[in-house]
XYZ file of C-alpha atoms in Angstrom:
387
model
C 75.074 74.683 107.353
C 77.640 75.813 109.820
C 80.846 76.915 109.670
C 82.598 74.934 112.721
C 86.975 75.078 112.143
C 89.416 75.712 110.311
C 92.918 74.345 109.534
C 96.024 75.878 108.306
C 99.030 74.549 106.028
C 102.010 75.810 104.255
C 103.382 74.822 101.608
C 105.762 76.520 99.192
C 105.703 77.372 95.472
C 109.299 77.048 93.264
C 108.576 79.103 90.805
C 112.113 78.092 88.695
C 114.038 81.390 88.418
C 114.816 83.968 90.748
C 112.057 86.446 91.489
C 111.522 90.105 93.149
C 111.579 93.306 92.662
C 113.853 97.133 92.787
C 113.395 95.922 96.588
C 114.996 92.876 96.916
C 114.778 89.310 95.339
C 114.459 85.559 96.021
C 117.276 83.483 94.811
C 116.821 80.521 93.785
C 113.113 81.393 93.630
C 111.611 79.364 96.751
C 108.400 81.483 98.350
C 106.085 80.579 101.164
C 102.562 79.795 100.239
C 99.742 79.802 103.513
C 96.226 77.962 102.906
C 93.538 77.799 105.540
C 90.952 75.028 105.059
C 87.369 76.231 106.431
C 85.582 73.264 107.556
C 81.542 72.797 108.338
C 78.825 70.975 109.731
C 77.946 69.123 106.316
C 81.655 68.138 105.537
C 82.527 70.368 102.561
C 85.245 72.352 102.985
C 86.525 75.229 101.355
C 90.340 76.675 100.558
C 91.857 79.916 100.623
C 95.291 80.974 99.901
C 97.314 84.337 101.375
C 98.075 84.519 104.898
C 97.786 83.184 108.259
C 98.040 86.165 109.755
C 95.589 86.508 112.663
C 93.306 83.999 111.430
C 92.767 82.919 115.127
C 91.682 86.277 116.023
C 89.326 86.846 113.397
C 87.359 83.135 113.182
C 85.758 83.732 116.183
C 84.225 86.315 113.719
C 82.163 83.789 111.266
C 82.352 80.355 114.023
C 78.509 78.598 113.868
C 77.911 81.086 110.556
C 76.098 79.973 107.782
C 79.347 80.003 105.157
C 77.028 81.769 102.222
C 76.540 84.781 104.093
C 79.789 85.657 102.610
C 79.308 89.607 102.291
C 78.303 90.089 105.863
C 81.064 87.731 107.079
C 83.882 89.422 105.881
C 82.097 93.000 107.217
C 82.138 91.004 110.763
C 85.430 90.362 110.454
C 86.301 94.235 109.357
C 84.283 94.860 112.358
C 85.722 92.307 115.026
C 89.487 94.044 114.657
C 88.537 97.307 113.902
C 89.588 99.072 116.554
C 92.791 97.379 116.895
C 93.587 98.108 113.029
C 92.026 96.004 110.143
C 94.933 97.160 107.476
C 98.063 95.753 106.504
C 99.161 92.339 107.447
C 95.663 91.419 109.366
C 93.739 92.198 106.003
C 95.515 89.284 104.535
C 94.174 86.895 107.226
C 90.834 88.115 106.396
C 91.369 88.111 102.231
C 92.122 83.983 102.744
C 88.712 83.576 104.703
C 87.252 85.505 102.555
C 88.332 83.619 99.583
C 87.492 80.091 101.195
C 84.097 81.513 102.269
C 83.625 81.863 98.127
C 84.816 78.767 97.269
C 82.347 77.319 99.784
C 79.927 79.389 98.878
C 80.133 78.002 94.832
C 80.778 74.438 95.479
C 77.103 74.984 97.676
C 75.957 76.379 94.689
C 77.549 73.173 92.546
C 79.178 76.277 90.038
C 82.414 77.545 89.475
C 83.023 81.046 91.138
C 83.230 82.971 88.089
C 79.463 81.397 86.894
C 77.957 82.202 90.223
C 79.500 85.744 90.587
C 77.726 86.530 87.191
C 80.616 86.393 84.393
C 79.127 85.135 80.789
C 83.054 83.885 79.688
C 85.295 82.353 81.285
C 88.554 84.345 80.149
C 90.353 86.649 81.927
C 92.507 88.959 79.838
C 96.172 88.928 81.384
C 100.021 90.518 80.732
C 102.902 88.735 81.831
C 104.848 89.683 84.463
C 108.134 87.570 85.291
C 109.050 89.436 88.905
C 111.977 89.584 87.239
C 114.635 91.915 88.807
C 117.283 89.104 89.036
C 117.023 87.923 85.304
C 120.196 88.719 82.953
C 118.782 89.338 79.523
C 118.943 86.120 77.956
C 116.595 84.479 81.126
C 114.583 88.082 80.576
C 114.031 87.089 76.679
C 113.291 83.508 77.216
C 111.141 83.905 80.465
C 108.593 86.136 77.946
C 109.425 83.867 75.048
C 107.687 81.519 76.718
C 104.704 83.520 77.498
C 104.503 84.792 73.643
C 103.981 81.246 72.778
C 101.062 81.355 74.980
C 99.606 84.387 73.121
C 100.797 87.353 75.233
C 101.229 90.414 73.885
C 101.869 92.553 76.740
C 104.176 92.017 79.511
C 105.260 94.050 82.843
C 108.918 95.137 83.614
C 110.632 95.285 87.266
C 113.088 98.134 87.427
C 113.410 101.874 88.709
C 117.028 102.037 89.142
C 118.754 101.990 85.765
C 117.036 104.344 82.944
C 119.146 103.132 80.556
C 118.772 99.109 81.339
C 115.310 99.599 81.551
C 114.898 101.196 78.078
C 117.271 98.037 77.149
C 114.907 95.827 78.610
C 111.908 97.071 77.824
C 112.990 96.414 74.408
C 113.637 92.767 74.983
C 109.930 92.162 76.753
C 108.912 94.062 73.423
C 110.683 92.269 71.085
C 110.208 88.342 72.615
C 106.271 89.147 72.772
C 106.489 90.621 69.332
C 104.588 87.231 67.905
C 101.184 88.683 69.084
C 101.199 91.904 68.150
C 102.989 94.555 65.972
C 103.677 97.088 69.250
C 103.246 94.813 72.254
C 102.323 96.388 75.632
C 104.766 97.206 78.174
C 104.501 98.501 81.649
C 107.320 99.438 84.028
C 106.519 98.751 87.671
C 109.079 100.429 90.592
C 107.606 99.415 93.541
C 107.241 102.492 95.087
C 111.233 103.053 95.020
C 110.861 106.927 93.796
C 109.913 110.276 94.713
C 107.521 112.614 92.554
C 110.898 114.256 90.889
C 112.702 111.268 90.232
C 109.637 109.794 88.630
C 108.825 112.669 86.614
C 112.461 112.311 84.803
C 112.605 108.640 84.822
C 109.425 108.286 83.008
C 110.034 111.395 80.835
C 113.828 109.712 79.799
C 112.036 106.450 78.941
C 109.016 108.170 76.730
C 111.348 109.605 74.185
C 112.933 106.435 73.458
C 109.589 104.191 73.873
C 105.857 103.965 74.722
C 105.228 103.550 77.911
C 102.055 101.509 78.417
C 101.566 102.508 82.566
C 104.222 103.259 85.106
C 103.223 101.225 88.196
C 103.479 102.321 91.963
C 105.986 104.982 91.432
C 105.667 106.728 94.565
C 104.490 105.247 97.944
C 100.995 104.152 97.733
C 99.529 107.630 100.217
C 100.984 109.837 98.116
C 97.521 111.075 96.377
C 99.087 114.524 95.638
C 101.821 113.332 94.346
C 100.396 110.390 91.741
C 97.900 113.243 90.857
C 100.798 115.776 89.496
C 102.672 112.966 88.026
C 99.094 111.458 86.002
C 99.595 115.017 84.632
C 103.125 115.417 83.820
C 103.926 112.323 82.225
C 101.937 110.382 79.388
C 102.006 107.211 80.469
C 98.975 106.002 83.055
C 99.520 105.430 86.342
C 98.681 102.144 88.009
C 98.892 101.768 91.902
C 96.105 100.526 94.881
C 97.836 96.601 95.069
C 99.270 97.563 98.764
C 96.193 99.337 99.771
C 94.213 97.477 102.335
C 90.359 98.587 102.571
C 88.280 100.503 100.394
C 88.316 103.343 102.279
C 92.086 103.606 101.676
C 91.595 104.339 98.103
C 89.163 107.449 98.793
C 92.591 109.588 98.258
C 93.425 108.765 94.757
C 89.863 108.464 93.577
C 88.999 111.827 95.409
C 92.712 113.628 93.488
C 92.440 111.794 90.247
C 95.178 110.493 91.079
C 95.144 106.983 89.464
C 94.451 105.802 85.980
C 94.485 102.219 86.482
C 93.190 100.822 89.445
C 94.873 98.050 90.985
C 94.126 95.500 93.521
C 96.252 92.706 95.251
C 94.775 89.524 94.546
C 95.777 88.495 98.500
C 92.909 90.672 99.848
C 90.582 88.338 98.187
C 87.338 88.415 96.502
C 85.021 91.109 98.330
C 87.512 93.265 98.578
C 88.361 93.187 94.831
C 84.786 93.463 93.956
C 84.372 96.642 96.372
C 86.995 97.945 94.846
C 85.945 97.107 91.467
C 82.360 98.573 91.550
C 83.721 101.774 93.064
C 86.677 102.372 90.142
C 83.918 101.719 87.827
C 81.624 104.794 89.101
C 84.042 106.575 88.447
C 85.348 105.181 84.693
C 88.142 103.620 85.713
C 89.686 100.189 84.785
C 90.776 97.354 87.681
C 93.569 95.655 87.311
C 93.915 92.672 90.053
C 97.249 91.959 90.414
C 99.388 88.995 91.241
C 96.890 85.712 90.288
C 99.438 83.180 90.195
C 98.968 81.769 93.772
C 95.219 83.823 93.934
C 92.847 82.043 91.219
C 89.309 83.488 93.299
C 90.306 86.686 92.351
C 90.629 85.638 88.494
C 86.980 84.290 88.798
C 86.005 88.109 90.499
C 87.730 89.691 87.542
C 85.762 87.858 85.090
C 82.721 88.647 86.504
C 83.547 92.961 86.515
C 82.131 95.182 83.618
C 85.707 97.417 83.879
C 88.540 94.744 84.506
C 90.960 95.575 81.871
C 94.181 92.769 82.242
C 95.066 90.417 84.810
C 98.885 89.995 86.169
C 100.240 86.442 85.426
C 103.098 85.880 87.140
C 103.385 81.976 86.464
C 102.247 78.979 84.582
C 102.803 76.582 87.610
C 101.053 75.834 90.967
C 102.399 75.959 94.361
C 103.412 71.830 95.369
C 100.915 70.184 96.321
C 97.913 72.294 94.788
C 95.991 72.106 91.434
C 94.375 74.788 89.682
C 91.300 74.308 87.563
C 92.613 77.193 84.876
C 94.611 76.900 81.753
C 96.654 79.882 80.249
C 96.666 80.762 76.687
C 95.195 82.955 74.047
C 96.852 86.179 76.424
C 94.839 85.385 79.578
C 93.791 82.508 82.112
C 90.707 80.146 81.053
C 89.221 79.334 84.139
C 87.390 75.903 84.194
C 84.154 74.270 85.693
C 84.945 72.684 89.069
C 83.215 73.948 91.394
C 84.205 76.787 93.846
C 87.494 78.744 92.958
C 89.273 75.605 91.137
C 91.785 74.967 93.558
C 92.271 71.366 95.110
C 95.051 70.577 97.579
C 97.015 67.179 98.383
C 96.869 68.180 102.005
C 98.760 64.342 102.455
C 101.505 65.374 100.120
C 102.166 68.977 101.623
C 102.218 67.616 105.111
C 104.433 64.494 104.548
C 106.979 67.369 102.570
C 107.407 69.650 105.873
C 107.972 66.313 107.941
C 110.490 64.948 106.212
C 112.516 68.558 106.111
C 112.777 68.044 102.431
C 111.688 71.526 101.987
C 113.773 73.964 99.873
C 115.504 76.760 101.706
C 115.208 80.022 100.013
C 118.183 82.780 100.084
C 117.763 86.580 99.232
C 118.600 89.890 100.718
C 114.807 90.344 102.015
C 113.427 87.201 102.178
C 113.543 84.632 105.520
C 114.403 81.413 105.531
C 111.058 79.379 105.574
C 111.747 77.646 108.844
C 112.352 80.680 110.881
C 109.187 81.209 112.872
C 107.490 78.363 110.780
C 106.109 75.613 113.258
C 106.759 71.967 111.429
C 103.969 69.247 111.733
C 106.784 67.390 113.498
C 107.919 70.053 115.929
C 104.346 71.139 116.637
C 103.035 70.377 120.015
C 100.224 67.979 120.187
C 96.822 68.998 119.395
C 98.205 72.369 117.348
C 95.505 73.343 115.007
C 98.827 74.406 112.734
C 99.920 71.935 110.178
């Protein structure tokens, strides 16, 4: 088998409230969603979801390979933009091949991912996490309402800017996931919004008014130094690594002790979690993938690692057009037995939805309209590979 094109789509996912972070946020919740289709030789296909971003430079990269050579693929990727810089928004384009190389690579195999990468269950522990910035406190309590009746009992705050609104709601996350345990979880994630000083009294203010389950990127993600003093000084763990793009980038924190909960962005895809994984785990650490919603490989990796400790769900729904072979109850996702990474596509549907222009506009003080720079099936000149 050979691997001989690829294709590319967008399509979008609504996820029904507004969403974002101390950064900025999307209002009324609209967000861009890239797949890449790898096709082959033999006719089966598989999907990834992330980014477009430089997939034309890196195909060249696994073109005529045999798709099940998965591990040395993605290293020939690494390898074929190395020099011009492999990190940041090119490691996405290489996380979605990656991801569609696994799916291939299982439905070959006629498993599901999380069988062939070794897991014995399919759950994946999870927390909730509503991105949810934007949300007054009523849509705050409902939003994790409706993730308690799922059976969550931890869930993950945005904030970083108002001690005393966060402590408020905290509380609320606390209280609406209160049917699943007597002292539900909570984390507080900032983005990366503070400095080690602010952090230090931010989390300090919160602890004596409630237990702080991890404080999540609270400085910018090369500060080693600095997430080492603050692992010390506070008594909540620190969780950061989601924005970190290559292994090697995460030598740093392991080398300071600088992170207590290892985390890993679900758009880098599957090797890269499992890399990542393996080398938290030498050193007794827990991984913590985060962002699944739009990612479901990675929830198949997760099951498959002796340290993951809780998954981020950020969603019940799928992007339009796209169905997920996974359910989500009992706290976590239950991944199911199609084979490769779950995820089927109406490739019909999402095409005939950017033709007609029928697709939702998003508004939001960070956030680009989805048209700008986004080449229509309809405006595309013939023969694009781009649909």
């Amino acid at each position: 088998m050979k691997i001989t094109g690829y294709r590319c789509l967008r399509t979008f996912h609504d996820w029904g409230r507004p969403v974002g972070d101390v950064n900025g946020f999307i209002d009324p919740g609209i967000s861009e969603v890239s797949i890449v289709v790898l096709e082959t030789d033999e006719g089966i296909e598989g999907v990834g979801m992330g980014s477009h971003q430089d997939i034309d430079r890196l195909f060249p990269a696994i073109e005529g390979e045999d798709p099940r050579a998965v591990t040395a693929l993605y290293d020939r990727m690494l390898a074929r933009v190395f020099k011009a810089g492999h990190s940041g928004a090119t490691f996405g384009g290489i996380g979605t091949l990656d991801m569609a190389l696994w799916d291939l690579k299982a439905k070959l195999a006629g498993e599901p991912l999380w069988r062939l990468l070794g897991a014995r269950d399919r759950f994946v522990s999870g927390y909730a996490s509503g991105l949810d910035i934007a949300l007054d406190d009523d849509q705050l309590a409902t939003w994790y309402g409706t993730m308690n009746e799922r059976g969550f009992s931890s869930g993950k705050l945005k904030g970083g800017r108002d001690v005393g609104g966060d402590i408020r709601r905290l509380g609320i996350v606390a209280e609406a996931l209160g049917g699943n345990a007597v002292a539900p979880a909570v984390m507080l994630d900032v983005n990366e919004s503070w400095n080690f000083k602010q952090a230090v009294r931010y989390v300090t203010a919160i602890e004596e008014r409630r237990d702080l389950t991890w404080i999540e990127e609270p400085l910018r993600r090369w500060d080693a130094a600095g997430h080492a003093r603050l692992s010390t000084a506070v008594h909540a763990a620190v969780a950061t690594g989601e924005n970190l793009t290559g292994l090697e980038q995460f030598a740093p924190l392991f080398d300071r002790g600088a992170v207590d909960i290892v985390q890993v962005g679900s758009v880098w895809g599957v090797t890269h979690f499992l890399r990542v994984a393996y080398a938290a785990h030498s050193r007794d650490l827990p991984i913590s993938p985060v962002g699944l919603t739009a990612n479901p490989a990675v929830a198949h990796a997760a099951a498959a690692v002796p340290n993951h400790l809780s998954s981020e769900v950020q969603d019940l729904g799928s992007p339009f057009g796209i169905s997920i072979d996974q359910q989500f109850f009992d706290g976590g996702v239950v991944l199911g037995d199609l084979p490769g990474n779950g995820v089927a596509i109406d490739e019909d549907a999402i095409v005939a939805i950017q033709r007609t222009g029928s697709w939702p506009t998003p508004v939001g003080p960070h956030v680009r309209s989805l048209r700008t720079g986004l080449r229509l099936v309809a405006d595309a000149p013939a023969g694009a590979v781009d649909r």
